[in-house]
Coordinates of C-alpha atoms in Angstrom, one line a residue:
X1 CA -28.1 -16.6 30.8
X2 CA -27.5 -12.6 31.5
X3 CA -28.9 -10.0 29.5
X4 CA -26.5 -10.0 26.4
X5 CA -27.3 -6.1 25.8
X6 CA -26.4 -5.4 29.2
X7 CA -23.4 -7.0 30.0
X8 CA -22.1 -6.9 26.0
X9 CA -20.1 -4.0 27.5
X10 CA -18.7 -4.4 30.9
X11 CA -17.6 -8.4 29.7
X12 CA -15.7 -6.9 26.7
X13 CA -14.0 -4.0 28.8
X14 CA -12.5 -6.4 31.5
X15 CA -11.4 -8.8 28.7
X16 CA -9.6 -6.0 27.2
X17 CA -7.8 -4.8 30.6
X18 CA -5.9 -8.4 30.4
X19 CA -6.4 -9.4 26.9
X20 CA -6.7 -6.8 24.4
X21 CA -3.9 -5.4 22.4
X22 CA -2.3 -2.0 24.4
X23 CA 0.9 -1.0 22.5
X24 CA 0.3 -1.0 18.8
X25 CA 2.4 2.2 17.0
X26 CA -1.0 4.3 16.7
X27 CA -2.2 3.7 20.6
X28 CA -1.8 5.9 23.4
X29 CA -2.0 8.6 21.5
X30 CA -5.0 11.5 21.5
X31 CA -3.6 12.8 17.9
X32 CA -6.4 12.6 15.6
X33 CA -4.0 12.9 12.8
X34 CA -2.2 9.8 13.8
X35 CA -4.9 7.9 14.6
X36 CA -6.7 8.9 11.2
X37 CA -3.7 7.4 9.2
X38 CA -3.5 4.2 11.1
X39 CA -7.6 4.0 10.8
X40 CA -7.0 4.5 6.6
X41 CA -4.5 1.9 6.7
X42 CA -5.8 -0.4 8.3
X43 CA -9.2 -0.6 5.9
X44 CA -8.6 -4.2 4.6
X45 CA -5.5 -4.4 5.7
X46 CA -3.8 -6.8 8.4
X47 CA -2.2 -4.8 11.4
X48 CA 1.5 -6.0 10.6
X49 CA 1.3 -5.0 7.2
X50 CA 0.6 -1.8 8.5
X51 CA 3.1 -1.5 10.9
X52 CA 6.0 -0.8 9.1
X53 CA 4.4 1.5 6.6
X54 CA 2.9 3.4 9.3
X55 CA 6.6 4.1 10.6
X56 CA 8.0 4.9 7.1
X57 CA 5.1 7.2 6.7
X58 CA 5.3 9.4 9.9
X59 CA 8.7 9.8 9.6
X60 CA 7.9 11.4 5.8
X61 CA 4.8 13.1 6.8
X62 CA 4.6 13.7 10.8
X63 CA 1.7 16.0 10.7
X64 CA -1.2 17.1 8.9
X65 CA 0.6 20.4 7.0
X66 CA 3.6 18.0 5.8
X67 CA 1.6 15.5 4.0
X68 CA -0.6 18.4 2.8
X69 CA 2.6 20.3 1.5
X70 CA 3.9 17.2 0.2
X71 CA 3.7 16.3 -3.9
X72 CA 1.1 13.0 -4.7
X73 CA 4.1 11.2 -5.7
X74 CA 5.9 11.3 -2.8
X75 CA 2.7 9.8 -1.3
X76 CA 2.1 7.5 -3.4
X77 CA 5.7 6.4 -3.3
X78 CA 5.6 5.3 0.4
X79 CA 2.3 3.9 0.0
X80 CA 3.3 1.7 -2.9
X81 CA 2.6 -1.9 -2.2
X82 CA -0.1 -1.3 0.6
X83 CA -2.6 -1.7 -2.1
X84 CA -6.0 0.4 -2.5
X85 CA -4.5 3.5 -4.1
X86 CA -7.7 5.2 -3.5
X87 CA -7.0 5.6 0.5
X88 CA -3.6 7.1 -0.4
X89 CA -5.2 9.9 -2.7
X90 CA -8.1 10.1 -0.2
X91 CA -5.5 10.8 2.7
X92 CA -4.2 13.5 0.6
X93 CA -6.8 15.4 -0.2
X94 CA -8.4 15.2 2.9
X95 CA -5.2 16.9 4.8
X96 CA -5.2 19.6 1.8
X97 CA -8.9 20.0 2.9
X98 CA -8.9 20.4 6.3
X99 CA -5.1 23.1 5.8
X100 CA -7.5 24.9 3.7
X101 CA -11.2 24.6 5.4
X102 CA -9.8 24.3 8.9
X103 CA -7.1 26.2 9.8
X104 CA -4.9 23.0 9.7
X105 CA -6.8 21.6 12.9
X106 CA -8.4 18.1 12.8
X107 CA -12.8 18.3 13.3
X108 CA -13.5 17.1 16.4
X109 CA -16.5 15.7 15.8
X110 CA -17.3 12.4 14.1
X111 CA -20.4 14.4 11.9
X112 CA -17.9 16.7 10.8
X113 CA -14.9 14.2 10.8
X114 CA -17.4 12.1 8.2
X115 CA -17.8 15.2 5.5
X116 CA -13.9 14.5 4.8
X117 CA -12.5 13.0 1.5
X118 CA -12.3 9.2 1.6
X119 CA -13.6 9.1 5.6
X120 CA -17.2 7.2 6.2
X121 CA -19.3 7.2 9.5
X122 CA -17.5 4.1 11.0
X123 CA -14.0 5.6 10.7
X124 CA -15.5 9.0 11.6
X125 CA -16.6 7.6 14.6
X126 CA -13.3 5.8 15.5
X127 CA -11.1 8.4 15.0
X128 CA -13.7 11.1 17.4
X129 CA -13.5 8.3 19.8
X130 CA -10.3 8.0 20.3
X131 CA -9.4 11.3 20.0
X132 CA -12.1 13.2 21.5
X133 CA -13.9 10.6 23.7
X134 CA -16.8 10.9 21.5
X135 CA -19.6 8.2 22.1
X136 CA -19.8 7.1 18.6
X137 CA -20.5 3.7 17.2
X138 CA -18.2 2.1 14.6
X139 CA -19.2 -1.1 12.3
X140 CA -15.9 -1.9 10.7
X141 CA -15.8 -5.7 9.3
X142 CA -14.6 -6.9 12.7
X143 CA -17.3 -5.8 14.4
X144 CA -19.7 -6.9 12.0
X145 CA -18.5 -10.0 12.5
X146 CA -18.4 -10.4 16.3
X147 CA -22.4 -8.6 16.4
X148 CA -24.0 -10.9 13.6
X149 CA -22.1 -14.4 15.9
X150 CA -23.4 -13.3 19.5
X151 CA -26.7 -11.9 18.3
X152 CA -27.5 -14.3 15.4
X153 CA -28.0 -11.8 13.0
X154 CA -28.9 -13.5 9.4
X155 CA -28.0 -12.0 6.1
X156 CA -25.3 -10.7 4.5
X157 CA -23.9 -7.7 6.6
X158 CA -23.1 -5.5 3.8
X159 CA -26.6 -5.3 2.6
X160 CA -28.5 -2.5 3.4
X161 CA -31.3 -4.1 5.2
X162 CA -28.7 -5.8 7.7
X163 CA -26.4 -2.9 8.0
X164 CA -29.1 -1.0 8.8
X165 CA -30.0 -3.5 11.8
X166 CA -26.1 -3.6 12.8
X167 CA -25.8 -0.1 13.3
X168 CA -28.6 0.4 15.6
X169 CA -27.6 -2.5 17.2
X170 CA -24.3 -1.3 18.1
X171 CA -25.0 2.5 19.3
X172 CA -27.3 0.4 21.7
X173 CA -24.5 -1.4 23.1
X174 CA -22.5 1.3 23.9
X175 CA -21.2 2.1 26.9
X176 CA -21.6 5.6 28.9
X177 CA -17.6 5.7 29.8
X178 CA -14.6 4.6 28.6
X179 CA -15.2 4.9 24.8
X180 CA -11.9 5.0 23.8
X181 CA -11.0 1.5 25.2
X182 CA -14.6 0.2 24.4
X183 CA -14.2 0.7 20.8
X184 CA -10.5 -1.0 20.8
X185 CA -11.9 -3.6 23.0
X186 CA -14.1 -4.3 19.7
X187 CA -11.6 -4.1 17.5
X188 CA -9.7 -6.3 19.3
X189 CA -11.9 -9.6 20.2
X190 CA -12.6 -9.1 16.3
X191 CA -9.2 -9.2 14.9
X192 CA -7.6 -11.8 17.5
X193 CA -10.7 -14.0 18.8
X194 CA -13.6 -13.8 16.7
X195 CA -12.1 -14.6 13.8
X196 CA -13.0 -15.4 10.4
X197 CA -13.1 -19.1 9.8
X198 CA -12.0 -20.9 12.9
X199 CA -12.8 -18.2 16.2
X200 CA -11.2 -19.1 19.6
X201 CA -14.3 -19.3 21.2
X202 CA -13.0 -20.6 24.5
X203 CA -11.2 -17.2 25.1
X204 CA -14.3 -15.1 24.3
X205 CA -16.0 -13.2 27.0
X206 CA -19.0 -13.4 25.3
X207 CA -19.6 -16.8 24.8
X208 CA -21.7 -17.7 27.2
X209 CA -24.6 -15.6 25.3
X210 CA -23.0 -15.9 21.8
X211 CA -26.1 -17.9 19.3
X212 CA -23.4 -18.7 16.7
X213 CA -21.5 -20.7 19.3
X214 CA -24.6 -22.2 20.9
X215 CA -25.8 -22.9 17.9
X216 CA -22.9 -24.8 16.2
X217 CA -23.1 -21.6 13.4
X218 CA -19.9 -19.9 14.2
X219 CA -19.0 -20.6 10.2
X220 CA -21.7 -19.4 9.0
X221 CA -22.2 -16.2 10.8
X222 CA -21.8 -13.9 9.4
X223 CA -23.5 -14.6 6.1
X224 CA -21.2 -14.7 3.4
X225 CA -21.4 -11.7 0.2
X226 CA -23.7 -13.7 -2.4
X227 CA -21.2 -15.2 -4.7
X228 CA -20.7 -14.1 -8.0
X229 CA -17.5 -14.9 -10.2
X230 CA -15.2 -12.0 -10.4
X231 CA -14.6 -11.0 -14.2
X232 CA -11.4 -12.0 -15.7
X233 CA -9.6 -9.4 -17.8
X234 CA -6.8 -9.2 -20.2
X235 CA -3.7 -6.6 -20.2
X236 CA -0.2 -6.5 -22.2
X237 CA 1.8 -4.4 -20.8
X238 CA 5.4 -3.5 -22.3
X239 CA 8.5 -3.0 -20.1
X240 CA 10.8 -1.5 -22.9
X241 CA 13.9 -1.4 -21.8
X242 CA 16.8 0.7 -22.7
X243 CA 20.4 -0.3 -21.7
X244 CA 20.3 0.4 -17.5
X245 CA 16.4 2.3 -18.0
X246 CA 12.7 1.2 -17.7
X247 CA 10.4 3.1 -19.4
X248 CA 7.3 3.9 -17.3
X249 CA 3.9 6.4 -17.6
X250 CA 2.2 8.2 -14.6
X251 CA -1.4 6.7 -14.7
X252 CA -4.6 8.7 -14.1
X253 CA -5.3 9.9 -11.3
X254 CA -8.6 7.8 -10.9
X255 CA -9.0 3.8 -11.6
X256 CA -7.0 1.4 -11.1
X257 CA -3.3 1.9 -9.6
X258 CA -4.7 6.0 -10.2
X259 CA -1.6 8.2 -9.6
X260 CA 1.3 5.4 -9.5
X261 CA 3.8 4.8 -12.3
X262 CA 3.1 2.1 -14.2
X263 CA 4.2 0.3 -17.7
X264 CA 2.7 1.0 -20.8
X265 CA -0.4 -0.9 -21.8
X266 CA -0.6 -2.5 -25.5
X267 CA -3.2 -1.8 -27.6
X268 CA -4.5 -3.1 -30.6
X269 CA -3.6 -6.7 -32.3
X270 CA -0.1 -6.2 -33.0
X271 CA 2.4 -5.4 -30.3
X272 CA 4.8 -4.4 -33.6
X273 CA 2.5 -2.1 -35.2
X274 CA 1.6 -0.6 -31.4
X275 CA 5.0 0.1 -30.5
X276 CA 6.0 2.0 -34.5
X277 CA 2.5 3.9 -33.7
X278 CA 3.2 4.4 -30.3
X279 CA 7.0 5.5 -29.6
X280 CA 8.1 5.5 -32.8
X281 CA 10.5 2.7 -33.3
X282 CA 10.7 -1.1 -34.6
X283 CA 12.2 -3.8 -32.3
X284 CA 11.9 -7.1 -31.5
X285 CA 9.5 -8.3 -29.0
X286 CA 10.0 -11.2 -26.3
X287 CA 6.5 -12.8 -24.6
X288 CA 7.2 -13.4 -20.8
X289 CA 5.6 -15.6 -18.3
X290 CA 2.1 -14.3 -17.6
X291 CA 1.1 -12.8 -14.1
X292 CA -2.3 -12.9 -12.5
X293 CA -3.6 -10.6 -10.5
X294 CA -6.7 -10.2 -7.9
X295 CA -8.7 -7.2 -7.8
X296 CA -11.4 -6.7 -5.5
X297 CA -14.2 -7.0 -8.0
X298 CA -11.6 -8.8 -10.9
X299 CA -9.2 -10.7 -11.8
X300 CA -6.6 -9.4 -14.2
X301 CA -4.1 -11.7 -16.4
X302 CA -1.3 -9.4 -17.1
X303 CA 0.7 -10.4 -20.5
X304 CA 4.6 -8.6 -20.5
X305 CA 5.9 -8.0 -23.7
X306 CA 9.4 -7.2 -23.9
X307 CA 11.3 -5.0 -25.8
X308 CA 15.1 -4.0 -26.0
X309 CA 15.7 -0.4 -27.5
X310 CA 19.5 0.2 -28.2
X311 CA 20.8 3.2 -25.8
X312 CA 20.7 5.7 -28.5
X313 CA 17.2 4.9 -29.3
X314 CA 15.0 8.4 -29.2
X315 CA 11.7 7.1 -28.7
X316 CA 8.8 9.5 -29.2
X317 CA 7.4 9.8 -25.3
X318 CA 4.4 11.3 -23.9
X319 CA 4.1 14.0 -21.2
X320 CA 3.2 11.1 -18.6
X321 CA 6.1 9.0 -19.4
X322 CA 9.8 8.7 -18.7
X323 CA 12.8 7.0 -18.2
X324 CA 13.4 5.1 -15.5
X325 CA 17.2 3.8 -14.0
X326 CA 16.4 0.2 -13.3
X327 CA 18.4 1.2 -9.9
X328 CA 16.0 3.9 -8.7
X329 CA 12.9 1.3 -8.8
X330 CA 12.5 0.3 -5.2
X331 CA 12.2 4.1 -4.6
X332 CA 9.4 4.6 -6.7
X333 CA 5.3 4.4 -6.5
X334 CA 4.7 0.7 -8.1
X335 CA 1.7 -0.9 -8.1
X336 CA 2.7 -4.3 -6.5
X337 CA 2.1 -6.4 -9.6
X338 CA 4.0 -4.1 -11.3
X339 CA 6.8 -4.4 -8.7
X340 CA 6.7 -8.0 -9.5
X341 CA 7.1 -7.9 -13.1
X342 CA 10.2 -5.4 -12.8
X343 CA 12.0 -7.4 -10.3
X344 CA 11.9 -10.3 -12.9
X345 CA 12.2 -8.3 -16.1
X346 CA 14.0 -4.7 -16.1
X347 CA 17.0 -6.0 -17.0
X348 CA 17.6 -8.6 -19.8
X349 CA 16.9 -12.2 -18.7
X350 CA 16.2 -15.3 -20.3
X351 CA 12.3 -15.6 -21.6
X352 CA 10.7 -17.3 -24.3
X353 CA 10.3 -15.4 -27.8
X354 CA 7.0 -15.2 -29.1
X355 CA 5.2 -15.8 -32.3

């Protein structure tokens, strides 16, 4: 058996000369603004998600002073459906930062790269990498995963203790050349080999020294998070609907679905009494099929409640809110879930009435 430390390198560099992925949108390319957007999107995200937002997005936004000139809606627009709103605002504010701290050029370094809005070490460190050369270490959740199977490395990776371990662990493997394709080559044997569940060990370079694999482990390395059951919550949200218009009402900026449009939530025990209170008006109201939805850390149960306003209604709106043609929607920032209940509901159909 080699020296694992010693040859973790070289084995995963040849396997990514013939195996590794080499023509993904954001490759070839030394443009740390590029590169930081594909590294933003592709935070718990699959790679052909990405793809096609990645290409919508550039051709909006194809450098850093557009998408810092550009209004958050029109960012949150093309990001709508991607999920994690948060990166979307981040990305924002981090181009608006670095128009207004940097002259409008990228840091080069992956210290300075790490003081941006919504950009952590491991990021940092991919995008000075690949744009710079820099000899940084990343720990993204693939490599995690490939580390804690070929070293044996117990406990749950997101703990401190062990993240602590994982990070010296990989700035010990890394190589003196050839960061750029090192750091892919990682990425890579993560996403397409080392897989969670089921990994194709047989086309692993590393293998022959991996303790999960030896050891009959490879499904339980890494350690799962401690499980804990996710809250469930409650929400009524109203899609009022007024001849060929939704209404809908910017959200805050922060929490969930910050900065997208979204439909009114109900408050209070009578959707009746809310609506008079709320806009103004009396009309009937229709209970729809419930959606659930998973959050990272809950679960929501969203209940619509329908209401038709005649077209001369003048309901009492707020500075957030606004009409909405029902044939604009697709062109607007939605929060998937709320995508979903639109396609079904904007425009009269037939649901259940409630009690």
């Amino acid at each position: 058996m080699t020296d694992p430390i010693a040859t973790f390198a070289p084995r995963l560099l040849d396997w990514h000369r013939h195996s590794g992925r080499h023509d993904l949108p954001w490759q070839n390319t030394r443009d740390p603004y590029r590169i930081w957007l594909s590294e933003i999107m592709l935070q718990q995200t699959q790679v052909d998600t990405v793809i096609p937002y990645y290409a919508r997005f550039l051709a909006a936004f194809p450098d850093l002073a557009a998408l810092a000139a550009a209004p958050m809606e029109a960012v949150m627009a093309l990001w709508s459906g991607l999920g994690y709103y948060a990166r979307a605002r981040n990305l924002h504010a981090c181009a608006r930062t670095i128009m207004a701290e940097h002259g409008g050029r990228f840091p080069a370094t992956a210290a300075e790269i790490a003081t941006l809005p919504g950009i952590g070490r491991s990021t940092a460190a991919a995008i000075a990498a690949f744009s710079q050369g820099e000899r940084a270490a990343i720990l993204d959740g693939n490599v995690k995963r490939v580390l804690c199977r070929v070293f044996g490395i117990e406990g749950f990776p997101g703990s401190l203790p062990v993240e602590k371990q994982l990070w010296a662990l990989a700035e010990s493997l890394l190589p003196a050349a050839r960061i750029g394709d090192y750091i892919q080559a990682q990425m890579d044997l993560g996403a397409t080999v080392c897989v969670r569940g089921t990994p194709r060990c047989a086309a692993c370079p590393l293998s022959d020294d991996c303790v999960a694999q030896r050891t009959g482990r490879e499904r339980e390395l890494p350690a799962a998070r401690p499980r804990k059951r996710p809250p469930l919550r409650q929400a009524r949200l109203a899609i009022i609907r007024r001849g060929a218009h939704v209404l809908l009402e910017q959200r805050p900026p922060k929490g969930i679905w910050g900065g997208l449009l979204g439909l009114p939530e109900v408050e209070g025990e009578s959707v009746a009494d809310w609506l008079m209170t709320r806009f103004g008006v009396c009309a009937d109201i229709i209970a729809a099929e419930p959606l659930r939805h998973t959050f990272t850390h809950f679960v929501l149960d969203i209940h619509p409640q329908l209401v038709d306003l005649p077209v001369d209604t003048a309901a009492q709106l707020g500075a957030a809110q606004q009409w909405v043609p029902v044939g604009t929607l697709a062109d607007q920032a939605l929060p998937a879930p709320v995508r979903t209940l639109l396609s079904r509901y904007a425009t009269p159909g037939g649901v259940s009435r409630s009690r």
